[in-house]
Short mmCIF file of C-alpha atoms in Angstrom, two decimals:
data_model
loop_
_atom_site.label_atom_id
_atom_site.label_comp_id
_atom_site.label_asym_id
_atom_site.label_seq_id
_atom_site.Cartn_x
_atom_site.Cartn_y
_atom_site.Cartn_z
CA MET A 198 19.13 58.76 -40.07
CA SER A 199 21.45 58.09 -42.98
CA VAL A 200 20.66 59.35 -46.49
CA ASP A 201 23.25 58.49 -49.13
CA VAL A 202 23.09 61.12 -51.88
CA LYS A 203 24.07 59.76 -55.27
CA GLN A 204 23.29 62.67 -57.61
CA LEU A 205 21.45 65.99 -57.40
CA ALA A 206 20.38 68.34 -60.18
CA ILE A 207 18.80 71.76 -59.63
CA ASN A 208 17.11 73.81 -62.36
CA HIS A 209 14.85 76.85 -62.14
CA ILE A 210 11.32 77.45 -63.40
CA GLU A 211 10.18 81.06 -63.64
CA LEU A 212 7.08 82.80 -64.97
CA ASP A 213 7.53 85.26 -67.83
CA ASN A 214 5.53 88.46 -68.34
CA GLN A 215 2.70 86.48 -69.92
CA GLY A 216 2.56 84.06 -66.97
CA GLN A 217 4.11 81.22 -68.97
CA SER A 218 6.61 78.81 -67.41
CA LYS A 219 10.21 79.11 -68.56
CA ALA A 220 13.03 76.78 -67.52
CA HIS A 221 16.65 77.72 -66.76
CA TYR A 222 19.16 74.89 -66.57
CA ARG A 223 22.18 74.49 -64.33
CA PRO A 224 25.08 73.29 -66.53
CA SER A 225 26.28 70.62 -64.09
CA LEU A 226 25.16 68.47 -61.17
CA VAL A 227 25.49 69.68 -57.60
CA GLU A 228 28.50 68.27 -55.78
CA ALA A 229 27.53 65.80 -53.04
CA THR A 230 28.73 67.56 -49.87
CA VAL A 231 27.71 67.29 -46.22
CA ALA A 232 25.37 70.25 -46.72
CA VAL A 233 23.75 68.56 -49.72
CA ALA A 234 23.26 65.37 -47.71
CA HIS A 235 21.53 67.40 -44.99
CA LEU A 236 19.31 69.07 -47.60
CA VAL A 237 18.24 65.76 -49.12
CA GLU A 238 17.60 64.34 -45.65
CA GLN A 239 15.25 67.25 -44.96
CA LEU A 240 13.53 66.71 -48.31
CA HIS A 241 13.13 63.00 -47.53
CA LEU A 242 11.56 63.72 -44.14
CA ALA A 243 9.31 66.46 -45.52
CA TYR A 244 8.06 64.21 -48.30
CA ASN A 245 7.39 61.29 -45.96
CA GLY A 246 5.48 63.60 -43.64
CA LYS A 247 3.05 64.73 -46.32
CA PRO A 248 -0.39 63.08 -45.94
CA ALA A 249 -2.79 61.96 -48.67
CA LYS A 250 -0.28 60.80 -51.25
CA GLY A 251 -1.35 59.31 -54.55
CA TYR A 252 0.28 56.18 -55.99
CA ALA A 253 0.78 55.44 -59.66
CA VAL A 254 2.35 53.23 -62.31
CA PHE A 255 3.80 54.14 -65.68
CA ASN A 256 1.34 53.98 -68.57
CA ALA A 257 2.41 53.56 -72.19
CA ASP A 258 -0.60 55.63 -73.34
CA LYS A 259 0.70 58.70 -71.47
CA PRO A 260 3.59 61.01 -72.49
CA GLN A 261 6.79 58.97 -72.22
CA GLN A 262 9.55 61.61 -72.14
CA VAL A 263 10.42 61.13 -68.46
CA VAL A 264 9.96 57.35 -68.54
CA THR A 265 12.21 57.00 -71.59
CA ALA A 266 14.89 59.21 -70.02
CA LEU A 267 14.66 57.17 -66.81
CA LYS A 268 15.16 53.88 -68.66
CA ASP A 269 18.05 55.29 -70.70
CA TRP A 270 19.73 56.42 -67.49
CA GLN A 271 19.17 53.04 -65.83
CA GLN A 272 20.66 51.30 -68.88
CA GLN A 273 23.60 53.76 -68.74
CA THR A 274 23.01 55.02 -72.27
CA SER A 275 22.64 58.57 -70.91
CA ASP A 276 23.62 60.37 -67.71
CA PHE A 277 21.63 61.81 -64.83
CA THR A 278 21.81 65.34 -66.24
CA VAL A 279 19.84 64.23 -69.30
CA LEU A 280 17.17 62.70 -67.06
CA ALA A 281 16.94 65.85 -64.91
CA ASN A 282 16.78 68.19 -67.89
CA THR A 283 14.20 66.04 -69.68
CA ALA A 284 12.06 66.09 -66.53
CA THR A 285 12.50 69.86 -66.25
CA ALA A 286 11.41 70.42 -69.86
CA GLU A 287 8.36 68.18 -69.39
CA LEU A 288 7.54 69.97 -66.13
CA GLU A 289 7.66 73.30 -67.95
CA GLN A 290 5.24 72.05 -70.62
CA GLN A 291 2.80 70.41 -68.20
CA LEU A 292 2.64 73.43 -65.88
CA THR A 293 1.57 75.50 -68.89
CA ALA A 294 -0.83 72.85 -70.19
CA HIS A 295 -2.55 72.50 -66.81
CA GLN A 296 -2.47 76.27 -66.20
CA LEU A 297 -0.65 75.92 -62.89
CA PRO A 298 1.17 79.20 -62.17
CA GLU A 299 3.90 77.48 -60.15
CA HIS A 300 7.54 78.48 -60.20
CA GLY A 301 10.66 77.88 -58.16
CA TYR A 302 13.65 75.56 -57.98
CA PHE A 303 13.20 72.10 -59.46
CA LEU A 304 15.29 69.46 -57.70
CA VAL A 305 15.86 65.98 -59.10
CA CYS A 306 17.69 63.79 -56.62
CA HIS A 307 18.92 60.20 -56.70
CA TYR A 308 19.58 58.88 -53.20
CA ARG A 309 19.54 55.78 -51.05
CA TYR A 310 17.81 55.41 -47.71
CA LEU A 311 18.08 52.09 -45.85
CA ALA A 312 17.73 49.32 -48.46
CA SER A 313 15.91 51.37 -51.10
CA GLU A 314 17.00 53.79 -53.80
CA TYR A 315 14.80 56.69 -54.83
CA ILE A 316 14.50 59.51 -57.32
CA LEU A 317 12.73 62.52 -55.90
CA PHE A 318 11.28 65.27 -58.11
CA CYS A 319 10.20 68.41 -56.26
CA LEU A 320 9.47 72.03 -57.14
CA LEU A 321 10.30 74.27 -54.19
CA GLY A 322 9.57 77.92 -53.66
CA SER A 323 11.96 80.22 -51.85
CA LYS A 324 11.76 82.93 -49.24
CA ASP A 325 14.11 85.71 -48.21
CA HIS A 326 15.65 85.84 -44.75
CA PHE A 327 17.21 88.89 -43.21
CA ALA A 328 20.25 89.14 -40.97
CA LEU A 329 22.26 91.89 -39.29
CA SER A 330 26.04 91.96 -39.05
CA ASP A 331 27.97 93.10 -35.97
CA GLU A 332 28.13 96.51 -37.63
CA LEU A 333 24.30 96.45 -38.00
CA GLU A 334 24.51 96.11 -41.74
CA LEU A 335 21.46 94.43 -43.25
CA ALA A 336 21.97 91.35 -45.39
CA THR A 337 19.52 89.02 -47.12
CA SER A 338 19.74 85.39 -48.15
CA ARG A 339 17.39 83.17 -50.12
CA HIS A 340 16.27 79.90 -48.58
CA LEU A 341 14.45 76.94 -50.13
CA ASP A 342 10.98 76.64 -48.61
CA ILE A 343 11.03 72.93 -47.84
CA ALA A 344 8.19 73.14 -45.30
CA ARG A 345 5.77 74.17 -48.06
CA MET A 346 6.62 71.36 -50.44
CA GLN A 347 3.50 70.78 -52.53
CA LEU A 348 4.59 69.70 -56.01
CA ALA A 349 6.65 66.57 -55.53
CA ALA A 350 6.80 62.96 -56.67
CA ARG A 351 9.10 60.07 -55.87
CA ILE A 352 10.03 56.85 -57.65
CA ASP A 353 11.11 53.92 -55.50
CA LEU A 354 13.70 52.51 -57.90
CA THR A 355 14.15 49.35 -55.84
CA ALA A 356 10.43 48.53 -55.91
CA TYR A 357 10.25 49.47 -59.61
CA GLN A 358 12.99 46.98 -60.45
CA THR A 359 11.91 44.14 -58.15
CA SER A 360 8.12 44.35 -57.80
CA GLU A 361 6.83 46.56 -60.58
CA GLN A 362 3.56 44.59 -60.81
CA GLN A 363 2.44 45.70 -57.34
CA GLY A 364 1.96 49.26 -58.57
CA ASN A 365 3.32 51.02 -55.48
CA TYR A 366 6.64 52.31 -56.79
CA LEU A 367 5.61 55.86 -57.76
CA SER A 368 4.00 58.30 -55.35
CA PHE A 369 3.11 61.98 -55.45
CA ILE A 370 1.71 64.64 -53.15
CA ARG A 371 -1.90 65.36 -53.99
CA GLY A 372 -1.65 68.88 -52.58
CA ARG A 373 -4.32 71.41 -51.72
CA ALA A 374 -5.61 71.68 -55.29
CA GLY A 375 -6.77 68.06 -55.17
CA ARG A 376 -7.66 66.49 -58.50
CA LYS A 377 -5.89 69.12 -60.59
CA VAL A 378 -2.53 68.32 -58.99
CA ALA A 379 -3.21 64.58 -59.34
CA ASP A 380 -3.91 65.00 -63.06
CA PHE A 381 -0.78 67.11 -63.44
CA PHE A 382 1.52 64.46 -62.01
CA LEU A 383 -0.13 61.67 -63.98
CA ASP A 384 0.67 63.56 -67.18
CA PHE A 385 4.06 64.87 -66.07
CA LEU A 386 5.46 61.43 -65.29
CA GLY A 387 3.45 59.52 -67.90
CA CYS A 388 1.56 57.35 -65.43
CA GLU A 389 -1.87 56.35 -64.14
CA GLU A 390 -3.08 55.88 -60.59
CA GLY A 391 -2.25 52.53 -59.04
CA ALA A 392 -2.44 51.50 -55.38
CA ASP A 393 -5.00 53.29 -53.20
CA ALA A 394 -3.42 53.99 -49.80
CA LYS A 395 -6.71 55.19 -48.31
CA ALA A 396 -8.54 52.03 -49.38
CA ASN A 397 -5.64 49.89 -48.11
CA SER A 398 -5.88 51.58 -44.71
CA LYS A 399 -9.61 50.95 -44.41
CA MET A 400 -9.06 47.35 -45.42
CA VAL A 401 -6.41 46.95 -42.70
CA LEU A 402 -8.83 48.36 -40.13
CA ALA A 403 -11.63 46.03 -41.13
CA SER A 404 -9.41 42.95 -41.52
CA VAL A 405 -7.70 43.40 -38.15
CA GLU A 406 -11.04 43.79 -36.36
CA GLU A 407 -12.41 40.70 -38.11
CA TYR A 408 -9.35 38.73 -37.05
CA PHE A 409 -9.84 39.78 -33.44
CA THR A 410 -13.27 38.14 -33.51
CA ALA A 411 -12.11 35.03 -35.35
CA ALA A 412 -9.14 34.54 -32.97
CA GLU A 413 -11.29 35.34 -29.91
CA PHE A 414 -9.12 38.15 -28.54
CA ASP A 415 -10.31 39.61 -25.23
CA ASN A 416 -10.74 43.39 -24.82
CA ASN A 417 -7.29 43.97 -23.32
CA GLU A 418 -5.62 42.02 -26.12
CA LYS A 419 -7.58 44.00 -28.70
CA ASN A 420 -6.62 47.35 -27.22
CA ASP A 421 -2.94 46.46 -26.90
CA THR A 422 -2.79 45.06 -30.42
CA ARG A 423 -4.56 48.09 -31.94
CA LYS A 424 -1.87 50.34 -30.49
CA GLN A 425 0.93 48.11 -31.77
CA VAL A 426 -0.59 47.92 -35.28
CA TYR A 427 -0.94 51.69 -35.39
CA GLN A 428 2.63 52.23 -34.17
CA TYR A 429 4.00 49.77 -36.74
CA CYS A 430 2.12 51.41 -39.64
CA GLU A 431 3.08 54.89 -38.44
CA GLU A 432 6.78 53.99 -38.26
CA ARG A 433 6.69 52.50 -41.77
CA ALA A 434 4.94 55.57 -43.19
CA LYS A 435 7.32 58.01 -41.49
CA SER A 436 10.33 56.20 -42.95
CA GLY A 437 8.75 56.24 -46.42
CA GLN A 438 8.28 52.46 -46.49
CA GLU A 439 5.30 50.29 -47.21
CA VAL A 440 3.56 47.99 -44.76
CA VAL A 441 4.76 44.40 -45.15
CA LEU A 442 1.95 41.88 -44.64
CA ALA A 443 4.20 39.26 -43.01
CA GLU A 444 5.49 41.85 -40.50
CA LEU A 445 2.00 43.18 -39.85
CA SER A 446 0.79 39.64 -39.22
CA ALA A 447 3.46 39.17 -36.54
CA VAL A 448 2.36 42.43 -34.89
CA VAL A 449 -1.33 41.47 -34.94
CA ASP A 450 -0.73 38.10 -33.29
CA GLU A 451 2.56 37.54 -31.48
CA GLN A 452 1.59 33.98 -30.50
CA GLU A 453 0.56 32.92 -34.02
CA GLN A 454 2.69 35.21 -36.16
CA GLN A 455 1.34 33.98 -39.50
CA GLY A 456 -2.23 33.75 -38.25
CA PHE A 457 -3.42 37.09 -39.64
CA MET A 458 -1.73 36.46 -42.98
CA ARG A 459 -3.40 33.03 -43.28
CA TYR A 460 -6.73 34.57 -42.31
CA CYS A 461 -6.44 37.13 -45.14
CA GLN A 462 -5.65 34.33 -47.60
CA GLU A 463 -8.46 32.06 -46.38
CA GLN A 464 -10.99 34.89 -46.55
CA GLN A 465 -9.63 35.85 -50.00
CA LEU A 466 -9.04 39.42 -48.86
CA ALA A 467 -7.33 41.60 -51.46
CA VAL A 468 -4.25 42.27 -49.35
CA SER A 469 -0.91 42.58 -51.16
CA ASP A 470 2.40 41.37 -49.73
CA GLN A 471 3.41 45.04 -49.44
CA PHE A 472 1.22 48.12 -49.66
CA PRO A 473 1.18 51.83 -48.74
CA VAL A 474 -1.15 53.21 -46.07
CA GLU A 475 -2.37 56.60 -44.89
CA VAL A 476 -1.70 56.88 -41.17
CA LYS A 477 -4.55 59.32 -40.53
CA GLU A 478 -7.00 56.70 -41.81
CA LEU A 479 -5.68 54.26 -39.19
CA LYS A 480 -6.17 56.55 -36.21
CA ASN A 481 -9.48 54.86 -35.46
CA LEU A 482 -7.37 52.00 -34.15
CA VAL A 483 -6.43 54.14 -31.16
CA LYS A 484 -8.69 57.20 -31.12
CA PHE A 485 -12.18 58.40 -32.06
CA ALA A 486 -12.49 61.99 -33.25
CA GLY A 487 -14.99 64.18 -35.03
CA GLN A 488 -16.36 67.68 -35.28
CA GLY A 489 -19.41 69.44 -36.61
CA GLY A 490 -22.33 71.58 -35.52
CA GLY A 491 -20.17 73.55 -33.10
CA LEU A 492 -18.89 70.40 -31.36
CA SER A 493 -15.37 69.00 -31.51
CA LEU A 494 -14.63 65.78 -29.66
CA SER A 495 -11.93 63.13 -29.45
CA PHE A 496 -11.07 60.36 -27.00
CA GLU A 497 -8.90 57.27 -26.75
CA GLN A 498 -10.60 54.13 -28.00
CA THR A 499 -9.82 52.33 -24.72
CA LEU A 500 -12.26 54.67 -22.94
CA LEU A 501 -15.25 53.44 -24.93
CA GLY A 502 -17.32 51.17 -22.76
CA ASP A 503 -15.60 52.49 -19.63
CA ARG A 504 -15.60 56.26 -19.03
CA VAL A 505 -17.37 56.83 -22.32
CA GLN A 506 -20.69 55.11 -23.06
CA TYR A 507 -22.40 55.33 -26.43
CA ASP A 508 -26.11 54.66 -27.03
CA ALA A 509 -26.48 54.02 -30.75
CA HIS A 510 -30.30 54.13 -30.57
CA SER A 511 -30.43 57.70 -29.21
CA ASP A 512 -27.04 58.73 -30.64
CA THR A 513 -25.93 59.85 -27.18
CA LEU A 514 -22.51 59.89 -25.53
CA LEU A 515 -22.21 59.73 -21.75
CA ILE A 516 -18.81 60.88 -20.48
CA LYS A 517 -17.80 60.16 -16.88
CA GLY A 518 -15.02 62.43 -15.65
CA THR A 519 -14.09 65.43 -17.78
CA PRO A 520 -10.53 66.76 -18.33
CA PRO A 521 -9.51 69.18 -15.51
CA ASN A 522 -9.21 72.24 -17.76
CA LEU A 523 -12.63 71.59 -19.32
CA ARG A 524 -14.17 70.89 -15.92
CA ASP A 525 -12.78 74.17 -14.60
CA GLN A 526 -14.29 76.12 -17.51
CA LEU A 527 -17.68 74.44 -17.10
CA GLN A 528 -17.79 74.98 -13.34
CA ARG A 529 -16.85 78.64 -13.66
CA PHE A 530 -19.50 79.19 -16.31
CA VAL A 531 -22.21 77.40 -14.34
CA GLN A 532 -21.34 79.21 -11.09
CA GLY A 533 -21.24 82.56 -12.79
CA TYR A 534 -24.58 82.00 -14.45
CA SER A 535 -26.13 80.84 -11.14
CA SER A 536 -24.86 83.93 -9.31
CA PHE A 537 -26.27 86.20 -12.00
CA GLU A 538 -29.61 84.36 -11.79
CA HIS A 539 -29.81 84.79 -8.00
CA LYS A 540 -29.07 88.51 -8.22
CA ALA A 541 -31.75 88.99 -10.90
CA LYS A 542 -34.30 87.42 -8.52
CA GLY A 543 -33.19 89.64 -5.66
CA GLU A 544 -31.87 86.83 -3.58
#
């Protein structure tokens, strides 16, 4: 993996005695060293690995402080420090306005990965680590808590400059607080929600299955293709890239590589040339899973109709051949219960 760090700014947001956010500014940018490159690489991977992202576009009816600073920086009428500090000041105000008691280190990073350039905004907490010297002296150090990244957003500068109309260039982590965090980022960056990754994923599922029927795929072809589609989408999501319809079409049908794309056009399906997806929504391509009422169950889709039979009328699953560890537990339980029953009857 190769992340090319262009510029990195780090400021600090703390909470005062009244619980209000207060920003502290670093006077200069962080020098781009090997350690900084490794840090940004970890941030990139952590952000890509976060599920349930929201996607947005800039909206002129929203606060424009960050957008204006971004455009000034792009036009080289101001430097990156101005952009980072403007974003920090707006973050401070929006945290207070939305009553989010968050604090930590606010990183604004401009970097390139593969063919795309990004600006990542993230507020990270910290945690203390303890170490002992050879003389058993105790020392502490403060580490950025990248694993718990929750407040973060990223602008794909390349997509913003080349395909702004598609509405996929700005993403943010929805976080555990759900709608409140979504509203916060929409106000912080002056944007409104755009592409719906969850809806895109469901559309991919439905469209691929429809194409299987139209192209008369047999069961083996369907199963193999489902795996390949899932792997392709997963790889794109992990690298922080969108699904490309032309590439997806080639994965769906290797013999007729534009067949799926033509099918989407002929059926007037609302499929963009590029779009984000949520990988977890695509897992039905390769696996069925669910839980509730004290039951948790999952199995590979290829088993349906073979070792697993489903009767929709009675809502019953028949499973032939259980996993060895489950079978062992069941047999031990049944044997134990039978032995207890025999003893109770005096046998």
